Amino acid sequence: MTPLPYKEEQAVVSVSDMIAYVEAEANLELRLITKNHVLTRSLNHHAVNRPGMNLFGFFRYFAHDRIQVFGRGEHKYLDELCQKKELTHLKKFLSYPIPFIIFSHNNTPHKSFIDLAEQHQIPIAVSSFPTLKLVHSIHNFFDDSIIVKEVHHGVMMEIYGSGVLLQGATSIGKSECALELLERGHRFVADDVVNIKRIKGNTLVGYPSPMLATHMEFNGIGIINVAHLFGVKSILREKEIELVICIEKYDSAREYDLIGLEHKTHTILDVELPMIVIPAKVMSNIPILIETATINERLKKTGYNTAKEFNKRIMKHITGTNNSYVE
């Protein structure tokens, strides 16, 4: 269960990082329209600013170190100022060290505004996205860039609505178990290489690498496309990890928990997750055991622990305090 040798934590990103992200992910649809600009400025604040009041000349609380997003309203007012050559507020606006300016709805600003921005080497880009979608995409960029990430070897599945990370030694049968779980109606997230990111405090999310998304590998069969074979409803782009199940070869010399009172955990990115170890015996039906373990873990979250309740009954029977117990 040792993670692959990759870990990343980036607290500050630059404009060039955002441009590279756009080129790789193609989900922001940005088009740079300035030529004389600096792309190495840091995006220290992971939020955007809508410069409505600033265009009127109010700069007391101007969040100049954020990405400035111009929607239709800001663009229309900006265009009127430029046409009237009322550039006083715009010159002051652009005198601040603004890292990046983006216009939504494919709205291109007036040439005089572009010229002023280039004097201060401020990059300007245009996006075809509506304003709200653009802002949401920018937040996604920061989520992908500043969060802590790790890469683990395993298989990620959604089983009965719960995100389950299957781990174990190479060739133990993780992918084969995932294939059987797919046949039983569960959903696939990632195979072999599972990217894990920590978001919103202690929430871990598993997702595939772009090259391997929707694909699985089997000895003797090769690569299969899960979406093509089982339909798009059988795959997920990402899923919160709620349980780790480790499949290991059965060892007759080892004592396994037969009741379920042991509470095992597995730590990923400083977050503890419940872990269940399933010993793989010959002819054992591991997929059904995985389903059962997942359901039982969900039951624990509701406040009912079968192992503890069973242990209470046993103790009451031993002490003679439960006369209704039937052998």
Short mmCIF file of N, CA and C in Angstrom, two decimals, residues 16-27:
data_model
loop_
_atom_site.label_atom_id
_atom_site.label_comp_id
_atom_site.label_asym_id
_atom_site.label_seq_id
_atom_site.Cartn_x
_atom_site.Cartn_y
_atom_site.Cartn_z
N SER A 16 1.21 32.13 -15.90
CA SER A 16 1.69 31.15 -16.88
C SER A 16 1.22 29.74 -16.52
N ASP A 17 1.09 29.44 -15.21
CA ASP A 17 0.55 28.15 -14.79
C ASP A 17 -0.89 27.99 -15.29
N MET A 18 -1.66 29.07 -15.20
CA MET A 18 -3.04 29.02 -15.67
C MET A 18 -3.09 28.81 -17.18
N ILE A 19 -2.22 29.49 -17.92
CA ILE A 19 -2.19 29.33 -19.37
C ILE A 19 -1.83 27.89 -19.73
N ALA A 20 -0.84 27.32 -19.03
CA ALA A 20 -0.45 25.94 -19.28
C ALA A 20 -1.58 24.98 -18.95
N TYR A 21 -2.30 25.27 -17.89
CA TYR A 21 -3.45 24.45 -17.50
C TYR A 21 -4.51 24.47 -18.58
N VAL A 22 -4.74 25.64 -19.16
CA VAL A 22 -5.74 25.77 -20.22
C VAL A 22 -5.33 24.94 -21.43
N GLU A 23 -4.05 25.00 -21.77
CA GLU A 23 -3.58 24.26 -22.93
C GLU A 23 -3.68 22.76 -22.71
N ALA A 24 -3.49 22.31 -21.45
CA ALA A 24 -3.54 20.88 -21.16
C ALA A 24 -4.96 20.38 -20.99
N GLU A 25 -5.80 21.13 -20.30
CA GLU A 25 -7.14 20.69 -19.96
C GLU A 25 -8.21 21.21 -20.92
N ALA A 26 -7.92 22.34 -21.58
CA ALA A 26 -8.84 22.94 -22.57
C ALA A 26 -10.24 23.13 -22.02
N ASN A 27 -10.34 23.63 -20.78
CA ASN A 27 -11.67 23.83 -20.21
C ASN A 27 -11.93 25.27 -19.76
#
